[in-house]
Short mmCIF file of C-alpha atoms and ligand atoms in Angstrom, two decimals:
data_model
loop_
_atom_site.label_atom_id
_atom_site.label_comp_id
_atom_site.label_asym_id
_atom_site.label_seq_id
_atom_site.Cartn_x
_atom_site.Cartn_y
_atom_site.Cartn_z
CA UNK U 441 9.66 34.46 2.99
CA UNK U 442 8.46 31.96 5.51
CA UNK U 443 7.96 28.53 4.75
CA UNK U 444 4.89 27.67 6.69
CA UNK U 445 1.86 29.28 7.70
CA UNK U 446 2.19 28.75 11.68
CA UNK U 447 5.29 31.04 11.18
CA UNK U 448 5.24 34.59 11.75
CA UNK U 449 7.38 37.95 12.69
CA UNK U 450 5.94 39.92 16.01
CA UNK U 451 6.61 43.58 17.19
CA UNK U 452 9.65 43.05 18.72
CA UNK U 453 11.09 41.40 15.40
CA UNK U 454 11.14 37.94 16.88
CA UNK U 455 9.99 34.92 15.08
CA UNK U 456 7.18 33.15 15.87
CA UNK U 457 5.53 30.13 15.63
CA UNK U 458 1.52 29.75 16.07
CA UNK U 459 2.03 33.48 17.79
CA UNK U 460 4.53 32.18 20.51
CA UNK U 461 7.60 34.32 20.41
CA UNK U 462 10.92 31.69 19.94
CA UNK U 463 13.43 34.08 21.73
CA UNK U 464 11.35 33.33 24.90
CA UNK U 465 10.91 30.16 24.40
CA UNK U 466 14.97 29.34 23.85
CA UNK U 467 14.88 31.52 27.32
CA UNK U 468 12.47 29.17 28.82
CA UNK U 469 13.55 25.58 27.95
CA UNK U 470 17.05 26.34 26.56
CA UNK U 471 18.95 25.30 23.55
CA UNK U 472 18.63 23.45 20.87
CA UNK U 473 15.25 23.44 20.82
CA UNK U 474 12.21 21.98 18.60
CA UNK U 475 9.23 23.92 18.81
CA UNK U 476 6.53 22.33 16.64
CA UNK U 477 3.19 24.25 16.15
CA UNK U 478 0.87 21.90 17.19
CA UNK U 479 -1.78 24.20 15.26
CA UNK U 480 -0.12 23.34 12.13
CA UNK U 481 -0.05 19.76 12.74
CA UNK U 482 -3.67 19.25 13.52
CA UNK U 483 -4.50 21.46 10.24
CA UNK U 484 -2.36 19.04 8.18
CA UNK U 485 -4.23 16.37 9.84
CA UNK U 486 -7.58 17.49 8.96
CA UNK U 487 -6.89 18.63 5.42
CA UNK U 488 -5.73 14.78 4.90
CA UNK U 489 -8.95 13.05 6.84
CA UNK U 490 -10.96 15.57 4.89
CA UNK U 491 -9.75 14.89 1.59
CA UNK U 492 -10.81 11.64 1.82
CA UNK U 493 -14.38 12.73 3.25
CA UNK U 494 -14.67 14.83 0.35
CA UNK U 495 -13.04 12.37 -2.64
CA UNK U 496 -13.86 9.19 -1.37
CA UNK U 497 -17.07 9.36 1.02
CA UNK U 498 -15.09 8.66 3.36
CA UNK U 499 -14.48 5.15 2.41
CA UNK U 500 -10.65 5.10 3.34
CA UNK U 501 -8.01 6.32 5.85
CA UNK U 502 -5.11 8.58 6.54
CA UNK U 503 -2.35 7.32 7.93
CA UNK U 504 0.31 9.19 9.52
CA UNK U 505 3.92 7.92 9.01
CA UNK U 506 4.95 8.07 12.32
CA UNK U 507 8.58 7.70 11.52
CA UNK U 508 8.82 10.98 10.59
CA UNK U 509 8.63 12.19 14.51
CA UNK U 510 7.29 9.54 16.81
CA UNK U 511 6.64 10.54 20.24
CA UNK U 512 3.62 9.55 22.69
CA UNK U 513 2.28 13.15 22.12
CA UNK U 514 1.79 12.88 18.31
CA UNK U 515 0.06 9.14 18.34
CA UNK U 516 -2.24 10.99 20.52
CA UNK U 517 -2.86 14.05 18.59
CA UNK U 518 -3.41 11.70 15.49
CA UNK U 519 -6.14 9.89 17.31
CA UNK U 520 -7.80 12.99 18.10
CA UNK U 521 -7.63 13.63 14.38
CA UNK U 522 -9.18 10.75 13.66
CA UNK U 523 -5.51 8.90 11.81
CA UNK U 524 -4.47 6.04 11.69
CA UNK U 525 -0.87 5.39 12.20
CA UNK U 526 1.84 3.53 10.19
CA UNK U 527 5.10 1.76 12.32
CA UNK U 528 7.84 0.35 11.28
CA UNK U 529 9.10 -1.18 14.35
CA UNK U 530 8.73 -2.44 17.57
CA UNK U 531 9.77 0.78 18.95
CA UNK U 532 7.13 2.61 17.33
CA UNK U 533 4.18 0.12 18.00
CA UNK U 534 5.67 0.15 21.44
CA UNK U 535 5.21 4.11 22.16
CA UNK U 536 1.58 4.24 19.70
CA UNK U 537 0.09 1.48 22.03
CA UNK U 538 1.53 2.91 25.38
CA UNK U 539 -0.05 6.08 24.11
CA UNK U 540 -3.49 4.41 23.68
CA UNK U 541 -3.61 4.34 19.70
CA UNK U 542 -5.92 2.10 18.29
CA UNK U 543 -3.97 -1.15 17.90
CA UNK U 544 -6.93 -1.90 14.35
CA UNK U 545 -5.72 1.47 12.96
CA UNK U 546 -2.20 0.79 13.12
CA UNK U 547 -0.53 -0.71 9.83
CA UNK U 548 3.38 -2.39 10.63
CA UNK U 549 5.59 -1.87 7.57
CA UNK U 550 9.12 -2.64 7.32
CA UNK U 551 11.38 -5.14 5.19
CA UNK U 552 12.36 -7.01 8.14
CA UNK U 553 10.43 -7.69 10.80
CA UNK U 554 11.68 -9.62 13.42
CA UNK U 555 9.33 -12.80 14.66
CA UNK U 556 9.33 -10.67 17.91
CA UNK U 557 8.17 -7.63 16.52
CA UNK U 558 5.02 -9.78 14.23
CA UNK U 559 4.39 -11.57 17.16
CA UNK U 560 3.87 -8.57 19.18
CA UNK U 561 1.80 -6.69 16.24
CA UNK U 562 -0.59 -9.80 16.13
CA UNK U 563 -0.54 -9.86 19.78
CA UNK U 564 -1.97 -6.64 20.08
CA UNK U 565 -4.66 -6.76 17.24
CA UNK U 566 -2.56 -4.43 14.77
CA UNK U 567 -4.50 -3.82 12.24
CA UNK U 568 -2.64 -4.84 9.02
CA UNK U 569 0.71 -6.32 8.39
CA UNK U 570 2.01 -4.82 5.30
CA UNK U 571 4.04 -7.61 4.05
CA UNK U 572 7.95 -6.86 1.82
CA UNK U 573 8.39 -10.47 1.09
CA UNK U 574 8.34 -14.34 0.94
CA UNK U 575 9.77 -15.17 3.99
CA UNK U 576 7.80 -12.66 5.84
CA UNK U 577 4.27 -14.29 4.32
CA UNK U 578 5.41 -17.98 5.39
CA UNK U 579 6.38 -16.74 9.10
CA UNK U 580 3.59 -14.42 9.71
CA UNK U 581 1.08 -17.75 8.38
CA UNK U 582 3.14 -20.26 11.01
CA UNK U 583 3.08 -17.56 13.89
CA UNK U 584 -0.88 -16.59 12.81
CA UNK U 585 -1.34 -20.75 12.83
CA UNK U 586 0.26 -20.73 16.39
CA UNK U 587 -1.14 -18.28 18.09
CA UNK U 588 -4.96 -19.46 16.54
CA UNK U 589 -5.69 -16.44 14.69
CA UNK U 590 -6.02 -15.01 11.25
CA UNK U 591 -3.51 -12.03 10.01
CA UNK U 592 -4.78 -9.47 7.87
CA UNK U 593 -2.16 -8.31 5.42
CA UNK U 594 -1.64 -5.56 2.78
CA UNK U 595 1.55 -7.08 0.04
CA UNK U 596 4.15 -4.10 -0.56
CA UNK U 597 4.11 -4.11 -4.36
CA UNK U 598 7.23 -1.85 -5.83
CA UNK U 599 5.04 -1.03 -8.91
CA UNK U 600 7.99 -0.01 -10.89
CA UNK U 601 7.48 3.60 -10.73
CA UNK U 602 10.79 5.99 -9.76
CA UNK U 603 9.35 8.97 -8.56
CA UNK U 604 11.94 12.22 -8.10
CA UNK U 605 11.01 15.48 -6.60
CA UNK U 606 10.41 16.72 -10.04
CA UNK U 607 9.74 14.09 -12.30
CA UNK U 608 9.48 10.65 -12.10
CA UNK U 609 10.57 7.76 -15.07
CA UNK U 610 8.75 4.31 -15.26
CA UNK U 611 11.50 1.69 -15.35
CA UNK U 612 11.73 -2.21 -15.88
CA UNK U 613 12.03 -2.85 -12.42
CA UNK U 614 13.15 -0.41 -9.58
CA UNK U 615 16.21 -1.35 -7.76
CA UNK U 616 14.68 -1.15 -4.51
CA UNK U 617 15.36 -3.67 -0.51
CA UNK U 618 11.49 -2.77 -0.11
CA UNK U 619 8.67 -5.04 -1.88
CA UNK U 620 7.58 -7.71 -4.82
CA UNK U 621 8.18 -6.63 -8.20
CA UNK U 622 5.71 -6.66 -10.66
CA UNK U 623 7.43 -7.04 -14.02
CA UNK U 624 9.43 -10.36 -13.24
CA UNK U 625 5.89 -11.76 -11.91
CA UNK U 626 7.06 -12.12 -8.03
CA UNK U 627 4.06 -9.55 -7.14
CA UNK U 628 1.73 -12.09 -8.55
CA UNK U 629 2.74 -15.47 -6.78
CA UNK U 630 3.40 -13.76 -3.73
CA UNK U 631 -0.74 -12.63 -4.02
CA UNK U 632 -0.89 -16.58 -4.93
CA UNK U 633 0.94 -18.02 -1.86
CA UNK U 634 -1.28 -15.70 0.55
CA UNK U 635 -4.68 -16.54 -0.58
CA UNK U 636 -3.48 -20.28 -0.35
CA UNK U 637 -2.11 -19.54 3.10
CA UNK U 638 -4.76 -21.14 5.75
CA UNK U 639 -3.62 -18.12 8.51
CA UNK U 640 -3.72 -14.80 6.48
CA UNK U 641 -6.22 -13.00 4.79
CA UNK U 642 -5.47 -10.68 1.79
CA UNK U 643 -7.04 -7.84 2.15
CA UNK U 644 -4.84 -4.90 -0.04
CA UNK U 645 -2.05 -3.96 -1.64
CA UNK U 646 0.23 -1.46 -0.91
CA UNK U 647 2.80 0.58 -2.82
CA UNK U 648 4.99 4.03 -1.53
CA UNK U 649 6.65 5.65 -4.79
CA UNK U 650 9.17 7.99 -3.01
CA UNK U 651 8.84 11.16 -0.75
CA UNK U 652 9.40 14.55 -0.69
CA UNK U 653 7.65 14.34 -4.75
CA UNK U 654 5.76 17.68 -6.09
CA UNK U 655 3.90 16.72 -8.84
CA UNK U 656 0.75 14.38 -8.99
CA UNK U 657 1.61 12.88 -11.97
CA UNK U 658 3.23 9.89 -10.73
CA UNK U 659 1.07 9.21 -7.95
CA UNK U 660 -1.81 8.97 -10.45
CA UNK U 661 0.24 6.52 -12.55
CA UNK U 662 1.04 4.39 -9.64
CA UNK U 663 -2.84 4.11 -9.02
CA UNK U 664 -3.48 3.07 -12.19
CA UNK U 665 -0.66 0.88 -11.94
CA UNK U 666 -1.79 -0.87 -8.75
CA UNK U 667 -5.61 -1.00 -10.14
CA UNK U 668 -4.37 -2.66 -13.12
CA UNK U 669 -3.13 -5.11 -11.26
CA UNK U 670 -5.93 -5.32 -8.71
CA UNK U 671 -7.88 -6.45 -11.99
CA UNK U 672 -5.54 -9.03 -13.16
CA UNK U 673 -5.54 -10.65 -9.77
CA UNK U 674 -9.34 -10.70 -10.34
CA UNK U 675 -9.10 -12.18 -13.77
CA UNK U 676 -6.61 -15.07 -13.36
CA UNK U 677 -7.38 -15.90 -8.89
CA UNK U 678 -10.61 -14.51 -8.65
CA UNK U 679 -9.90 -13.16 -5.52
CA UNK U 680 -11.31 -9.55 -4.97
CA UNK U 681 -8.64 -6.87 -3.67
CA UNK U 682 -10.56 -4.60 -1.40
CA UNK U 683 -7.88 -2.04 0.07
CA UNK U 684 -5.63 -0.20 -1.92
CA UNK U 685 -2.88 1.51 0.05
CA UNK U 686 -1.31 4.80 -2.15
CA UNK U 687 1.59 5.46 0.24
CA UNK U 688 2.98 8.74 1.31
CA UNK U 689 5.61 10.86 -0.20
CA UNK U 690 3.72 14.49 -0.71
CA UNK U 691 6.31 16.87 -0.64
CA UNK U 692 6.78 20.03 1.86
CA UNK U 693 8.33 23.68 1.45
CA UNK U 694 11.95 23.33 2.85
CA UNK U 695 13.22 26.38 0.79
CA UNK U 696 11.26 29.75 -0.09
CA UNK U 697 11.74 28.15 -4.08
CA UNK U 698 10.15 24.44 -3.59
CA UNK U 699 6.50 24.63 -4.56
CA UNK U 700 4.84 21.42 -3.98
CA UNK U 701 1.16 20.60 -5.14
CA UNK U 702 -1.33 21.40 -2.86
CA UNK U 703 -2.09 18.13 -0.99
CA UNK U 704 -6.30 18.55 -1.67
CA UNK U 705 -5.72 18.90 -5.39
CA UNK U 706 -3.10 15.86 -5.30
CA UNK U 707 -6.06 13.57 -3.76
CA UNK U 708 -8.96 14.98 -6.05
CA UNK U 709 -7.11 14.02 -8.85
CA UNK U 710 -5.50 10.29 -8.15
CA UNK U 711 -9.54 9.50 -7.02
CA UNK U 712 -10.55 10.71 -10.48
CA UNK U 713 -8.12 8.45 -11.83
CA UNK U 714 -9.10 5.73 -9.33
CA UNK U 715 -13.07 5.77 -9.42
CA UNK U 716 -12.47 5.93 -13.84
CA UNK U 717 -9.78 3.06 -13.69
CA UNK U 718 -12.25 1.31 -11.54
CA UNK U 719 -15.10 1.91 -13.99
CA UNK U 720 -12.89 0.59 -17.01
CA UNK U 721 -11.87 -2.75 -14.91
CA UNK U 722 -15.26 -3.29 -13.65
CA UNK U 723 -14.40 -3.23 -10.32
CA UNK U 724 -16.02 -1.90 -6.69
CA UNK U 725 -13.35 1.38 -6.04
CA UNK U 726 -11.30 0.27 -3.40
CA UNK U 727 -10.93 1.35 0.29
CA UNK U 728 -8.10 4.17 0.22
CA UNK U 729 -5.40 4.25 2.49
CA UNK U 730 -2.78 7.19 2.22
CA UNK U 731 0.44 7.57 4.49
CA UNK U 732 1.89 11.12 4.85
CA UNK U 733 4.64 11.27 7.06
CA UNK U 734 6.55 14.43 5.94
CA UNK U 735 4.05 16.30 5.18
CA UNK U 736 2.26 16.04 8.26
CA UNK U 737 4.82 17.42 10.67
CA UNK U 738 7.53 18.90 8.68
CA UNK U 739 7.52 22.87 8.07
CA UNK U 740 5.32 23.11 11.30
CA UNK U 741 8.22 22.52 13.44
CA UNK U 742 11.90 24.88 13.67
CA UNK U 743 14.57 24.04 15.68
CA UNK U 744 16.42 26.84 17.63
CA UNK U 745 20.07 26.94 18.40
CA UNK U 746 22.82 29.51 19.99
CA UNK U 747 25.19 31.08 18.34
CA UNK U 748 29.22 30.37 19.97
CA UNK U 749 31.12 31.65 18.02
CA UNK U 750 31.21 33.17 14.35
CA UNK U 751 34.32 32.76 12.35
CA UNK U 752 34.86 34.40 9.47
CA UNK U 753 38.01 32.95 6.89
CA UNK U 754 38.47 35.71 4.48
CA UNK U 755 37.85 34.67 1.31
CA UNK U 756 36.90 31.90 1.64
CA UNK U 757 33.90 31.49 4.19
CA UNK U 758 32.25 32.50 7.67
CA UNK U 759 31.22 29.70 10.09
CA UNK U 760 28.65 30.34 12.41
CA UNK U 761 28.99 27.72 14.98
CA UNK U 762 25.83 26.48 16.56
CA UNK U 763 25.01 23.89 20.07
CA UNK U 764 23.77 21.67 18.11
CA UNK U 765 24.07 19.57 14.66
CA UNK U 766 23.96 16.59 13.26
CA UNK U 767 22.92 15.00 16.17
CA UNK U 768 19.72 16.46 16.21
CA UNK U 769 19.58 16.99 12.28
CA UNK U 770 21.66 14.62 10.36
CA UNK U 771 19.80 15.60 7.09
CA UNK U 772 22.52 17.83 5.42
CA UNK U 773 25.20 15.65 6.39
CA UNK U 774 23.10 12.13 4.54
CA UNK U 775 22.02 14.45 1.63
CA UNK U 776 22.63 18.11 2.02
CA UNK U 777 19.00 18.77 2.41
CA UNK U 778 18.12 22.20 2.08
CA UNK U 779 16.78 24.30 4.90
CA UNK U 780 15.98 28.27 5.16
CA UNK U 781 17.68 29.57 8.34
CA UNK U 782 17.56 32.91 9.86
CA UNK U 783 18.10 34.65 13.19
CA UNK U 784 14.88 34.66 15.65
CA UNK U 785 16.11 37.99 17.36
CA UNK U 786 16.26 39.60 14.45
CA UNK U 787 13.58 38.28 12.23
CA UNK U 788 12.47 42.03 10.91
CA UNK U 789 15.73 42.25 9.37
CA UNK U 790 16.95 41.65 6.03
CA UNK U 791 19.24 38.63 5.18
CA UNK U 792 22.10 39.89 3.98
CA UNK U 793 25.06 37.88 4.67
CA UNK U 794 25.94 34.14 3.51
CA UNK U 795 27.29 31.82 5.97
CA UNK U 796 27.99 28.34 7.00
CA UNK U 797 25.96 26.49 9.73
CA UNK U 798 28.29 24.16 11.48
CA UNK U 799 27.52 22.18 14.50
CA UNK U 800 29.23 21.19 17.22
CA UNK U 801 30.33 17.95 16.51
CA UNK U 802 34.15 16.59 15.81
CA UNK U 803 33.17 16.20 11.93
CA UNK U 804 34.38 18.60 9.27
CA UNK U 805 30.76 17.48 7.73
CA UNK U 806 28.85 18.22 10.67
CA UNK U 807 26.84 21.32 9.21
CA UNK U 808 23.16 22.71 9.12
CA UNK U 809 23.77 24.48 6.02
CA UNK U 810 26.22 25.60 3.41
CA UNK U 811 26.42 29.63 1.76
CA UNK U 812 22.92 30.21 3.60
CA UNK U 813 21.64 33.78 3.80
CA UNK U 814 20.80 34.78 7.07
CA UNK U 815 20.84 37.90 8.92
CA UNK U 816 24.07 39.80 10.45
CA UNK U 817 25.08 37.46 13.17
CA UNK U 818 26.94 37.16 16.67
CA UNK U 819 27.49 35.20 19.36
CA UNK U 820 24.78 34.75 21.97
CA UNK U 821 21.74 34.97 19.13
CA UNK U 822 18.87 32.30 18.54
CA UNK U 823 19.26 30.93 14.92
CA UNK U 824 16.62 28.92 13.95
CA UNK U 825 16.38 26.46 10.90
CA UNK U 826 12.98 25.77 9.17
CA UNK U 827 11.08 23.18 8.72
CA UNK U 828 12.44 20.19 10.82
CA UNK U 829 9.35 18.46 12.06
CA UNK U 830 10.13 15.18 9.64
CA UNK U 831 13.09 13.12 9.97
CA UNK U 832 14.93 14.82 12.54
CA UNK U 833 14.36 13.92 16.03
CA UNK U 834 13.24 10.83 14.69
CA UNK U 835 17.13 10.37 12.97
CA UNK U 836 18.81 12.24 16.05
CA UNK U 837 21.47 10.49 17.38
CA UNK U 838 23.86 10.75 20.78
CA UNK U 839 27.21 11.22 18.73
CA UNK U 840 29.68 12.86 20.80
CA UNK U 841 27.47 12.13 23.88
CA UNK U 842 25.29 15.16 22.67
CA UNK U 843 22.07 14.67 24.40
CA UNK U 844 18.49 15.11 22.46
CA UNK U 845 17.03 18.79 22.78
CA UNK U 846 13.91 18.76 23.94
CA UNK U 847 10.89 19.10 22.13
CA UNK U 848 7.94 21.67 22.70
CA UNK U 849 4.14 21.81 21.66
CA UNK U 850 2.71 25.31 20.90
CA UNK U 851 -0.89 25.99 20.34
CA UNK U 852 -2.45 28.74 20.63
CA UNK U 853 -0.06 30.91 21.99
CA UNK U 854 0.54 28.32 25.22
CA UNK U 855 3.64 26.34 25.12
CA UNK U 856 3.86 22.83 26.51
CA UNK U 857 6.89 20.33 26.78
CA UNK U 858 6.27 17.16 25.05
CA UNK U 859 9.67 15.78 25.14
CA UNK U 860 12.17 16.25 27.87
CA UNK U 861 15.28 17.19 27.37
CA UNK U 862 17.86 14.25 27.57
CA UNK U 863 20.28 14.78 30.53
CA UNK U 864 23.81 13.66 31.13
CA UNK U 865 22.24 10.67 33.43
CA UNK U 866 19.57 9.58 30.86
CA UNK U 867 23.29 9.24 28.59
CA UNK U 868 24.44 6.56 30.79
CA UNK U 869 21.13 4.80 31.36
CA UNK U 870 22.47 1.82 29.69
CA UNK U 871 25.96 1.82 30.60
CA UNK U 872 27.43 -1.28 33.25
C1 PLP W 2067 8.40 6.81 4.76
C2 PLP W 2067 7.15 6.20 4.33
C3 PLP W 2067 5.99 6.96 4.25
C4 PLP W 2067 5.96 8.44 4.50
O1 PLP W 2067 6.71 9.13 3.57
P1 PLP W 2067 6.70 10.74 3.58
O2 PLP W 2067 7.60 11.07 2.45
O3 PLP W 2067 7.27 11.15 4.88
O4 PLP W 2067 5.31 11.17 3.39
C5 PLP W 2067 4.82 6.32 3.93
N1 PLP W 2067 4.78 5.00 3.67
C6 PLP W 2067 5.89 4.24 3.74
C7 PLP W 2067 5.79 2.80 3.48
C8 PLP W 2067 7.11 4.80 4.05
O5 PLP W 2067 8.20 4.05 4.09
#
């Protein structure tokens, strides 16, 4: 019934996470709270470094998508693990260099970059600028010119591949703000323009189908995709493509009914595809850069809440009302994601009732969940929602003047805070 491994019932029917027992934790720091096993992380970290020990020789690199939860504590834990990191602002670069990441294993994506934000990448030796479009390619070549250097650069190829959670269709040309098409030929003059620009050197190409996808299917096409291509370059520039970037997107268990592909089996199978693609195209296999973000951090983390109140409208619903929300998980009220939720004080016992999670915020569509089975619940217990490591801190927001929770490490059994909780002062930090 639990979504990730780090999770876990103890003796005194309490949920867990790597062992440590969330009822005393919510006692400790107070809620909401996001307790993230840090266990978990490091084991999704390895199984991605060690995929590509085992498919590739090691001849490529796992990024982690730091937008999913960016804090100084996880750029550090990924450079223990041996990641790189992707950013996609100055924001991020800001907090992966202040926590000592390696500025060559740090790629900067984004479909706008600001001349501040390149100029600071290139300042600091970033190690590839993954580059969304013309504009980009001419400033980064006058900034590279000005500052007497040479930028190396991945191009962010949308390789017309639409890939859903479970299927994916192959279609003219995606609508997508991110990238250079391939079909209408814009993918290939962009490669053009940078191998004729005097400040930037091409070194890849990069393409990111989607996220949260189960099967492998369309990951393989888009490497055959982007090899085909890598081969055409060849054929009409000449120019050899050495890095090929794959993207993230692996999806995660959210509910007890998602069952995503095992991320090992996803990369043995796009290398087969890659290393016989390469074969047929006579060319060297590439360097192989992957970018899970989600899957990294996101069912090793659950946030825990208090109950207020619980109001029950006969016949029509019960709202358990929580001290928290969208502010620290806006993902049901964007796209009425899914979560599991259940009550950590009563973990041992069956789920039995159907309720509505609503936050605390003045908006009707300010819930955690809809008709969710949970346990029998009052005021005063610890609900906690699954698998919220990805895309929630990192989306949380201040509405309401709701401060951030705080954020806590556990590993091990030992609990450590990695982010503070924000206070009522840190609210008016900015205010004249
Ligand atoms: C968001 C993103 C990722 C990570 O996606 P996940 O679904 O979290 O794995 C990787 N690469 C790029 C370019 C992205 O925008």
């Amino acid at each position: 019934m639990l979504v990730s491994d780090s999770l876990g019932v103890n003796a005194n029917g309490h949920l867990t996470v790597s062992g440590c027992d969330t009822v005393a934790l919510a006692e400790k720091y107070g809620t909401p709270l996001m307790v993230y096993s840090e266990d978990g992380i490091r084991r999704n970290c390895r199984k991605f470094v060690s995929s590509i020990e085992e498919n590739y020789g090691g001849k490529g690199l796992a990024l982690y998508a730091s937008k999913a939860f960016s804090c100084l504590e996880m750029y550090r834990i990924c450079k223990q693990e041996h990641m790189g990191v992707d950013v996609v602002s100055g924001g991020e670069l800001y907090t992966a260099l202040k926590a000592g990441f390696p500025a060559e294993n740090i790629f900067f994506h984004g479909n706008n970059k600001t001349d501040e934000e390149l100029h600071m990448a290139l300042e600091n030796g970033v190690g590839r600028l993954v580059v969304d479009n013309i504009e980009e390619l001419r400033r980064i070549d006058a900034l590279a010119a000005q500052m007497q250097l040479t930028a190396a650069i991945h191009l962010r190829i949308k390789p017309g591949i639409d890939a859903h959670t479970h299927n994916f269709i192959r279609t003219g040309q995606i609508d997508s703000k991110f990238g250079f098409a391939l079909e209408t030929g814009e993918a290939l003059a962009a490669v053009k323009q940078a191998l004729a620009s005097d400040h930037i050197t091409l070194t890849g190409l990069h393409c990111h189908i989607g996220s949260q996808i189960f099967d492998i299917a369309p990951f393989e096409h888009a490497a055959e995709v982007m090899l085909d291509f890598i081969a055409d370059i060849k054929a009409q520039t000449g120019a050899v493509i050495t890095e090929l970037n794959l993207g993230g997107g692996f999806g995660i268990k959210y509910k007890d009914s998602d069952n995503p592909e095992d991320f090992t089996e996803y990369m043995k199978r796009v290398s087969v595809v890659v290393k016989e693609k390469c074969a047929e195209k006579d060319l060297d296999v590439p360097f192989i850069v992957i970018e899970p973000g989600r899957s990294v951090v996101g069912a090793e983390c659950v946030t825990l809440y208090t109950v207020g109140s619980v109001k029950t409208i006969p016949q029509i619903r019960t709202y358990v009302s929580i001290d928290g929300g969208m502010t620290d998980n806006p993902r049901y009220i964007l796209y009425q994601a899914e979560y599991e939720v259940l009550c950590a004080n009563k973990a041992d016992q069956p789920r039995d009732t159907v309720v509505t999670v609503a936050g605390k915020c003045c908006e009707s569509g300010d819930l955690i969940q809809e008709n969710a089975a949970i346990q029998s619940v009052e005021a005063g217990d610890i609900v906690a929602v699954l698998s919220t490591g990805a895309y929630n801190y990192s989306m949380a927001s201040n509405y309401n003047r709701v401060p951030r929770p705080a954020v806590v490490m556990v590993c091990g059994e030992t609990d450590r805070l990695i982010v503070r909780r924000e206070s009522y002062e840190d609210l008016l930090r900015n205010d004249l």
